[in-house]
PDB file of C-alpha atoms in Angstrom:
ATOM      1  CA  ASN E  20      89.708 110.662  71.678  1.00 53.00           C
ATOM      2  CA  ALA E  21      86.483 110.917  73.633  1.00 71.00           C
ATOM      3  CA  GLY E  22      86.596 110.573  77.390  1.00 91.00           C
ATOM      4  CA  VAL E  23      84.165 108.685  79.580  1.00 95.00           C
ATOM      5  CA  MET E  24      80.670 109.518  78.344  1.00 96.00           C
ATOM      6  CA  GLN E  25      77.684 109.514  80.666  1.00 97.00           C
ATOM      7  CA  ASN E  26      74.074 110.177  79.820  1.00 97.00           C
ATOM      8  CA  PRO E  27      71.778 111.670  80.556  1.00 97.00           C
ATOM      9  CA  ARG E  28      73.484 114.578  82.305  1.00 97.00           C
ATOM     10  CA  HIS E  29      70.346 115.315  84.293  1.00 97.00           C
ATOM     11  CA  LEU E  30      67.499 112.950  85.094  1.00 98.00           C
ATOM     12  CA  VAL E  31      64.310 113.702  86.971  1.00 98.00           C
ATOM     13  CA  ARG E  32      62.155 110.844  88.187  1.00 98.00           C
ATOM     14  CA  ARG E  33      59.062 110.657  90.348  1.00 98.00           C
ATOM     15  CA  ARG E  34      59.133 108.432  93.391  1.00 98.00           C
ATOM     16  CA  GLY E  35      58.521 104.819  92.381  1.00 98.00           C
ATOM     17  CA  GLN E  36      59.820 105.176  88.820  1.00 98.00           C
ATOM     18  CA  GLU E  37      62.909 103.547  87.383  1.00 98.00           C
ATOM     19  CA  ALA E  38      66.139 105.362  86.578  1.00 98.00           C
ATOM     20  CA  ARG E  39      68.649 104.114  83.992  1.00 98.00           C
ATOM     21  CA  LEU E  40      72.072 105.718  83.877  1.00 98.00           C
ATOM     22  CA  ARG E  41      74.480 104.970  81.045  1.00 98.00           C
ATOM     23  CA  CYS E  42      78.260 105.010  80.882  1.00 98.00           C
ATOM     24  CA  SER E  43      80.472 104.475  77.854  1.00 97.00           C
ATOM     25  CA  PRO E  44      84.112 104.020  78.909  1.00 94.00           C
ATOM     26  CA  MET E  45      87.075 105.545  77.143  1.00 91.00           C
ATOM     27  CA  LYS E  46      88.174 103.780  73.987  1.00 89.00           C
ATOM     28  CA  GLY E  47      90.307 100.786  74.900  1.00 84.00           C
ATOM     29  CA  HIS E  48      89.076 100.691  78.499  1.00 87.00           C
ATOM     30  CA  SER E  49      87.292  97.550  79.605  1.00 87.00           C
ATOM     31  CA  HIS E  50      86.892  98.236  83.322  1.00 90.00           C
ATOM     32  CA  VAL E  51      84.070 100.408  84.637  1.00 94.00           C
ATOM     33  CA  TYR E  52      83.470 101.718  88.144  1.00 94.00           C
ATOM     34  CA  TRP E  53      80.394 103.514  89.460  1.00 97.00           C
ATOM     35  CA  TYR E  54      80.532 106.035  92.297  1.00 97.00           C
ATOM     36  CA  ARG E  55      77.779 108.030  93.994  1.00 97.00           C
ATOM     37  CA  GLN E  56      78.149 111.532  95.412  1.00 95.00           C
ATOM     38  CA  LEU E  57      75.438 112.494  97.873  1.00 91.00           C
ATOM     39  CA  PRO E  58      75.009 116.154  98.865  1.00 81.00           C
ATOM     40  CA  GLU E  59      77.634 117.132 101.462  1.00 80.00           C
ATOM     41  CA  GLU E  60      79.232 113.682 101.182  1.00 86.00           C
ATOM     42  CA  GLY E  61      82.312 112.362  99.474  1.00 88.00           C
ATOM     43  CA  LEU E  62      82.286 110.076  96.481  1.00 94.00           C
ATOM     44  CA  LYS E  63      81.411 106.512  97.479  1.00 95.00           C
ATOM     45  CA  PHE E  64      82.321 103.396  95.506  1.00 94.00           C
ATOM     46  CA  MET E  65      79.347 101.365  94.339  1.00 96.00           C
ATOM     47  CA  VAL E  66      80.330  98.693  91.833  1.00 96.00           C
ATOM     48  CA  TYR E  67      83.178  97.489  89.605  1.00 93.00           C
ATOM     49  CA  LEU E  68      82.432  95.754  86.333  1.00 94.00           C
ATOM     50  CA  GLN E  69      84.290  94.243  83.434  1.00 92.00           C
ATOM     51  CA  LYS E  70      82.635  93.207  80.210  1.00 91.00           C
ATOM     52  CA  GLU E  71      79.808  90.779  81.086  1.00 92.00           C
ATOM     53  CA  ASN E  72      81.074  90.419  84.658  1.00 94.00           C
ATOM     54  CA  ILE E  73      80.336  92.077  87.974  1.00 95.00           C
ATOM     55  CA  ILE E  74      83.626  91.980  89.862  1.00 91.00           C
ATOM     56  CA  ASP E  75      82.612  93.741  93.076  1.00 92.00           C
ATOM     57  CA  GLU E  76      79.234  95.187  94.030  1.00 93.00           C
ATOM     58  CA  SER E  77      79.971  95.590  97.724  1.00 92.00           C
ATOM     59  CA  GLY E  78      79.115  99.306  97.647  1.00 93.00           C
ATOM     60  CA  MET E  79      75.698  98.852  96.057  1.00 95.00           C
ATOM     61  CA  PRO E  80      72.565  99.072  98.199  1.00 94.00           C
ATOM     62  CA  LYS E  81      71.163  95.563  98.564  1.00 91.00           C
ATOM     63  CA  GLU E  82      67.793  96.373  97.054  1.00 95.00           C
ATOM     64  CA  ARG E  83      66.592  98.276  93.990  1.00 97.00           C
ATOM     65  CA  PHE E  84      70.078  98.855  92.537  1.00 98.00           C
ATOM     66  CA  SER E  85      71.685  96.793  89.797  1.00 97.00           C
ATOM     67  CA  ALA E  86      74.451  97.255  87.246  1.00 98.00           C
ATOM     68  CA  GLU E  87      75.536  95.592  84.050  1.00 97.00           C
ATOM     69  CA  PHE E  88      78.220  95.959  81.411  1.00 96.00           C
ATOM     70  CA  PRO E  89      77.202  93.921  78.366  1.00 94.00           C
ATOM     71  CA  LYS E  90      79.496  92.676  75.651  1.00 91.00           C
ATOM     72  CA  GLU E  91      78.194  95.387  73.358  1.00 91.00           C
ATOM     73  CA  GLY E  92      77.047  98.824  74.471  1.00 93.00           C
ATOM     74  CA  PRO E  93      77.431 100.983  77.534  1.00 96.00           C
ATOM     75  CA  SER E  94      77.393 100.045  81.188  1.00 97.00           C
ATOM     76  CA  ILE E  95      74.006 100.605  82.802  1.00 98.00           C
ATOM     77  CA  LEU E  96      73.267 101.490  86.420  1.00 98.00           C
ATOM     78  CA  ARG E  97      69.615 100.784  87.106  1.00 98.00           C
ATOM     79  CA  ILE E  98      67.661 102.026  90.097  1.00 98.00           C
ATOM     80  CA  GLN E  99      64.170 100.625  90.521  1.00 98.00           C
ATOM     81  CA  GLN E 100      61.378 102.294  92.481  1.00 98.00           C
ATOM     82  CA  VAL E 101      63.433 105.405  93.196  1.00 98.00           C
ATOM     83  CA  VAL E 102      63.067 107.258  96.490  1.00 97.00           C
ATOM     84  CA  ARG E 103      64.054 110.826  97.425  1.00 96.00           C
ATOM     85  CA  GLY E 104      67.219 109.533  99.114  1.00 94.00           C
ATOM     86  CA  ASP E 105      68.496 108.299  95.733  1.00 96.00           C
ATOM     87  CA  SER E 106      68.898 111.914  94.587  1.00 96.00           C
ATOM     88  CA  ALA E 107      72.617 112.318  93.988  1.00 97.00           C
ATOM     89  CA  ALA E 108      75.284 112.652  91.334  1.00 97.00           C
ATOM     90  CA  TYR E 109      76.349 109.306  89.885  1.00 98.00           C
ATOM     91  CA  PHE E 110      79.794 109.122  88.332  1.00 98.00           C
ATOM     92  CA  CYS E 111      81.365 106.492  86.175  1.00 97.00           C
ATOM     93  CA  ALA E 112      85.103 105.945  85.816  1.00 94.00           C
ATOM     94  CA  SER E 113      87.034 103.637  83.534  1.00 91.00           C
ATOM     95  CA  SER E 114      90.497 102.150  83.328  1.00 86.00           C
ATOM     96  CA  PRO E 115      92.440 100.065  80.831  1.00 83.00           C
ATOM     97  CA  PRO E 116      92.746  96.309  81.197  1.00 77.00           C
ATOM     98  CA  LYS E 117      95.709  94.981  83.133  1.00 65.00           C
ATOM     99  CA  MET E 118      96.227  98.217  85.064  1.00 65.00           C
ATOM    100  CA  ASP E 119      95.256  98.221  88.701  1.00 63.00           C
ATOM    101  CA  GLY E 120      93.974 101.229  90.559  1.00 60.00           C
ATOM    102  CA  ALA E 121      97.324 102.238  91.949  1.00 60.00           C
ATOM    103  CA  SER E 122      98.866 102.452  88.485  1.00 65.00           C
ATOM    104  CA  TYR E 123      96.129 104.461  86.865  1.00 70.00           C
ATOM    105  CA  GLY E 124      94.452 107.618  88.064  1.00 73.00           C
ATOM    106  CA  TYR E 125      91.028 106.700  86.682  1.00 85.00           C
ATOM    107  CA  THR E 126      89.197 108.881  84.203  1.00 88.00           C
ATOM    108  CA  PHE E 127      85.793 110.019  85.387  1.00 94.00           C
ATOM    109  CA  GLY E 128      82.806 111.049  83.339  1.00 96.00           C
ATOM    110  CA  SER E 129      80.839 114.244  83.961  1.00 96.00           C
ATOM    111  CA  GLY E 130      78.178 112.366  85.873  1.00 97.00           C
ATOM    112  CA  THR E 131      74.412 112.021  85.877  1.00 98.00           C
ATOM    113  CA  ARG E 132      72.528 114.157  88.343  1.00 97.00           C
ATOM    114  CA  LEU E 133      69.450 112.277  89.477  1.00 97.00           C
ATOM    115  CA  THR E 134      66.652 114.187  91.126  1.00 97.00           C
ATOM    116  CA  VAL E 135      63.735 112.278  92.603  1.00 97.00           C
ATOM    117  CA  VAL E 136      60.595 114.348  93.096  1.00 97.00           C
TER     118      VAL E 136
ATOM    119  CA  GLU B  15      88.717 100.850 107.909  1.00 77.00           C
ATOM    120  CA  ASP B  16      90.393 103.395 105.627  1.00 84.00           C
ATOM    121  CA  GLN B  17      89.600 107.016 106.472  1.00 91.00           C
ATOM    122  CA  VAL B  18      90.279 110.272 104.647  1.00 96.00           C
ATOM    123  CA  THR B  19      89.727 113.696 106.219  1.00 97.00           C
ATOM    124  CA  GLN B  20      90.254 116.905 104.316  1.00 98.00           C
ATOM    125  CA  SER B  21      90.673 120.378 105.788  1.00 98.00           C
ATOM    126  CA  PRO B  22      89.630 123.069 105.618  1.00 98.00           C
ATOM    127  CA  GLU B  23      86.166 122.397 104.202  1.00 96.00           C
ATOM    128  CA  ALA B  24      86.269 125.747 102.423  1.00 97.00           C
ATOM    129  CA  LEU B  25      89.038 128.230 101.703  1.00 98.00           C
ATOM    130  CA  ARG B  26      88.884 131.712 100.230  1.00 98.00           C
ATOM    131  CA  LEU B  27      92.088 133.245  98.887  1.00 98.00           C
ATOM    132  CA  GLN B  28      93.001 136.450  97.167  1.00 98.00           C
ATOM    133  CA  GLU B  29      94.665 136.034  93.800  1.00 98.00           C
ATOM    134  CA  GLY B  30      98.376 135.494  94.437  1.00 97.00           C
ATOM    135  CA  GLU B  31      97.887 134.417  98.063  1.00 97.00           C
ATOM    136  CA  SER B  32      99.575 131.018  98.444  1.00 98.00           C
ATOM    137  CA  SER B  33      98.165 128.373 100.784  1.00 98.00           C
ATOM    138  CA  SER B  34      97.924 124.623 101.435  1.00 98.00           C
ATOM    139  CA  LEU B  35      95.118 122.089 101.594  1.00 98.00           C
ATOM    140  CA  ASN B  36      95.416 119.136 103.955  1.00 98.00           C
ATOM    141  CA  CYS B  37      94.436 115.488 103.544  1.00 98.00           C
ATOM    142  CA  SER B  38      94.861 113.261 106.603  1.00 98.00           C
ATOM    143  CA  TYR B  39      94.465 109.545 106.085  1.00 97.00           C
ATOM    144  CA  THR B  40      94.539 106.206 107.827  1.00 94.00           C
ATOM    145  CA  VAL B  41      94.898 103.168 105.626  1.00 90.00           C
ATOM    146  CA  SER B  42      96.107  99.589 105.907  1.00 86.00           C
ATOM    147  CA  GLY B  43      99.060  99.741 103.565  1.00 88.00           C
ATOM    148  CA  LEU B  44      98.969 102.724 101.232  1.00 90.00           C
ATOM    149  CA  ARG B  45      99.024 101.753  97.582  1.00 88.00           C
ATOM    150  CA  GLY B  46      98.368 105.249  96.313  1.00 91.00           C
ATOM    151  CA  LEU B  47      97.074 108.696  97.330  1.00 94.00           C
ATOM    152  CA  PHE B  48      95.238 110.613  94.639  1.00 94.00           C
ATOM    153  CA  TRP B  49      94.374 114.278  94.189  1.00 96.00           C
ATOM    154  CA  TYR B  50      91.515 115.328  91.940  1.00 96.00           C
ATOM    155  CA  ARG B  51      90.009 118.660  90.984  1.00 97.00           C
ATOM    156  CA  GLN B  52      86.239 118.911  90.568  1.00 96.00           C
ATOM    157  CA  ASP B  53      84.503 121.873  88.957  1.00 96.00           C
ATOM    158  CA  PRO B  54      80.769 122.477  89.538  1.00 93.00           C
ATOM    159  CA  GLY B  55      78.674 120.125  87.431  1.00 90.00           C
ATOM    160  CA  LYS B  56      81.701 118.163  86.268  1.00 93.00           C
ATOM    161  CA  GLY B  57      83.372 114.898  87.163  1.00 95.00           C
ATOM    162  CA  PRO B  58      86.653 114.671  89.094  1.00 95.00           C
ATOM    163  CA  GLU B  59      89.710 115.522  87.018  1.00 94.00           C
ATOM    164  CA  PHE B  60      92.865 113.594  87.895  1.00 92.00           C
ATOM    165  CA  LEU B  61      95.795 115.671  89.149  1.00 94.00           C
ATOM    166  CA  PHE B  62      98.384 113.503  90.931  1.00 92.00           C
ATOM    167  CA  THR B  63      99.139 110.093  92.382  1.00 93.00           C
ATOM    168  CA  LEU B  64     101.630 109.786  95.242  1.00 95.00           C
ATOM    169  CA  TYR B  65     102.903 106.392  96.343  1.00 92.00           C
ATOM    170  CA  SER B  66     105.343 106.779  99.227  1.00 92.00           C
ATOM    171  CA  ALA B  67     106.276 109.184 102.013  1.00 95.00           C
ATOM    172  CA  GLY B  68     108.599 111.920 100.839  1.00 96.00           C
ATOM    173  CA  GLU B  69     107.306 111.907  97.297  1.00 96.00           C
ATOM    174  CA  GLU B  70     106.395 115.229  95.652  1.00 97.00           C
ATOM    175  CA  LYS B  71     104.725 116.060  92.358  1.00 96.00           C
ATOM    176  CA  GLU B  72     104.126 119.400  90.645  1.00 96.00           C
ATOM    177  CA  LYS B  73     101.834 120.699  87.969  1.00 93.00           C
ATOM    178  CA  GLU B  74     101.765 124.403  87.160  1.00 95.00           C
ATOM    179  CA  ARG B  75     100.850 126.204  90.431  1.00 97.00           C
ATOM    180  CA  LEU B  76     100.083 122.972  92.300  1.00 98.00           C
ATOM    181  CA  LYS B  77     102.483 120.840  94.301  1.00 98.00           C
ATOM    182  CA  ALA B  78     101.457 117.693  96.171  1.00 98.00           C
ATOM    183  CA  THR B  79     103.496 116.193  98.998  1.00 98.00           C
ATOM    184  CA  LEU B  80     103.068 113.040 101.067  1.00 97.00           C
ATOM    185  CA  THR B  81     103.983 111.893 104.569  1.00 96.00           C
ATOM    186  CA  LYS B  82     102.995 108.692 106.363  1.00 94.00           C
ATOM    187  CA  LYS B  83      99.871 110.333 107.777  1.00 95.00           C
ATOM    188  CA  GLU B  84      98.925 113.189 105.478  1.00 97.00           C
ATOM    189  CA  SER B  85      99.252 114.866 102.144  1.00 98.00           C
ATOM    190  CA  PHE B  86      99.348 118.543 101.319  1.00 98.00           C
ATOM    191  CA  LEU B  87      98.312 120.269  98.147  1.00 98.00           C
ATOM    192  CA  HIS B  88     100.245 123.531  97.972  1.00 98.00           C
ATOM    193  CA  ILE B  89      98.854 126.243  95.718  1.00 98.00           C
ATOM    194  CA  THR B  90     101.372 128.922  94.799  1.00 98.00           C
ATOM    195  CA  ALA B  91     100.149 132.325  93.611  1.00 98.00           C
ATOM    196  CA  PRO B  92      96.659 131.040  92.773  1.00 98.00           C
ATOM    197  CA  LYS B  93      94.505 132.502  90.033  1.00 98.00           C
ATOM    198  CA  PRO B  94      90.703 132.696  89.878  1.00 98.00           C
ATOM    199  CA  GLU B  95      90.685 129.745  87.468  1.00 97.00           C
ATOM    200  CA  ASP B  96      92.077 127.578  90.266  1.00 98.00           C
ATOM    201  CA  SER B  97      88.718 127.884  92.031  1.00 98.00           C
ATOM    202  CA  ALA B  98      87.266 124.375  92.367  1.00 98.00           C
ATOM    203  CA  THR B  99      86.754 121.590  94.874  1.00 97.00           C
ATOM    204  CA  TYR B 100      89.899 119.562  95.481  1.00 98.00           C
ATOM    205  CA  LEU B 101      89.387 115.910  96.373  1.00 97.00           C
ATOM    206  CA  CYS B 102      91.803 113.526  98.045  1.00 97.00           C
ATOM    207  CA  ALA B 103      91.415 109.751  97.808  1.00 94.00           C
ATOM    208  CA  VAL B 104      93.392 106.725  98.963  1.00 93.00           C
ATOM    209  CA  LEU B 105      93.811 103.192  97.756  1.00 89.00           C
ATOM    210  CA  GLY B 106      94.940 100.719 100.397  1.00 86.00           C
ATOM    211  CA  LEU B 107      95.815  97.072 100.545  1.00 80.00           C
ATOM    212  CA  ASN B 108      92.366  96.263 101.857  1.00 75.00           C
ATOM    213  CA  SER B 109      90.517  98.506  99.408  1.00 70.00           C
ATOM    214  CA  ASN B 110      88.572  96.049  97.325  1.00 70.00           C
ATOM    215  CA  SER B 111      91.612  94.442  95.721  1.00 63.00           C
ATOM    216  CA  GLY B 112      93.171  97.671  94.626  1.00 69.00           C
ATOM    217  CA  TYR B 113      90.465  99.555  92.785  1.00 82.00           C
ATOM    218  CA  ALA B 114      87.923 101.144  95.142  1.00 87.00           C
ATOM    219  CA  LEU B 115      89.065 104.678  95.902  1.00 90.00           C
ATOM    220  CA  ASN B 116      88.163 106.053  99.347  1.00 92.00           C
ATOM    221  CA  PHE B 117      87.479 109.778  98.955  1.00 95.00           C
ATOM    222  CA  GLY B 118      87.476 112.647 101.422  1.00 96.00           C
ATOM    223  CA  LYS B 119      84.684 115.224 101.318  1.00 96.00           C
ATOM    224  CA  GLY B 120      86.878 117.770  99.585  1.00 96.00           C
ATOM    225  CA  THR B 121      88.052 121.344 100.083  1.00 97.00           C
ATOM    226  CA  SER B 122      86.123 124.019  98.225  1.00 97.00           C
ATOM    227  CA  LEU B 123      88.590 126.687  97.069  1.00 98.00           C
ATOM    228  CA  LEU B 124      87.545 130.150  95.926  1.00 98.00           C
ATOM    229  CA  VAL B 125      90.181 132.502  94.536  1.00 98.00           C
ATOM    230  CA  THR B 126      89.058 136.105  94.151  1.00 97.00           C
ATOM    231  CA  PRO B 127      90.680 138.692  91.861  1.00 96.00           C
TER     232      PRO B 127
END
């Protein structure tokens, strides 16, 4: 029973390149949440997705960031034209359908550590 | 706006030396307070959810308690394998319809033999 799978574990990009981070939720989970952890900062909510739907992207920077969760395949967090300030750990969490956040503790993946050089 | 403050930022204990970590919070209607453990290079690992003041939960050497303003994570007779960063998070009535956790910055715990 695999947990939340994220890849790659580490990603190095030069300034101006694109970064694609992938998240496969736990089996049976259809809700995906992305969080970002900046150095010396707490985890910050970015976006909540269900299959083929963005439910809430209020935590996403307005430019260069986008997320999707297609009918088939993993959820993708895409960062275009990366800058040094995008360097952080990006975590994905998932939850089952019909369970709100207060009922379920969320299962997090091991994260992708993005370094922009 | 929901706020979560954890203290201390870092804590060093000798093996067997019990202590407590603090999580102070302000939230518009608490729906849940969560404790996670995070090891270096790993994602947060769920420990407990507390829902109302007076509630307590235990798991091995850890015990979490909740009041209307704060939560404590008590560590009894810790072992070196308890070394990790402990994260507190809240979910409030105004937190993005019940799913966006608001995390504190964590307490980094080091237990030495």
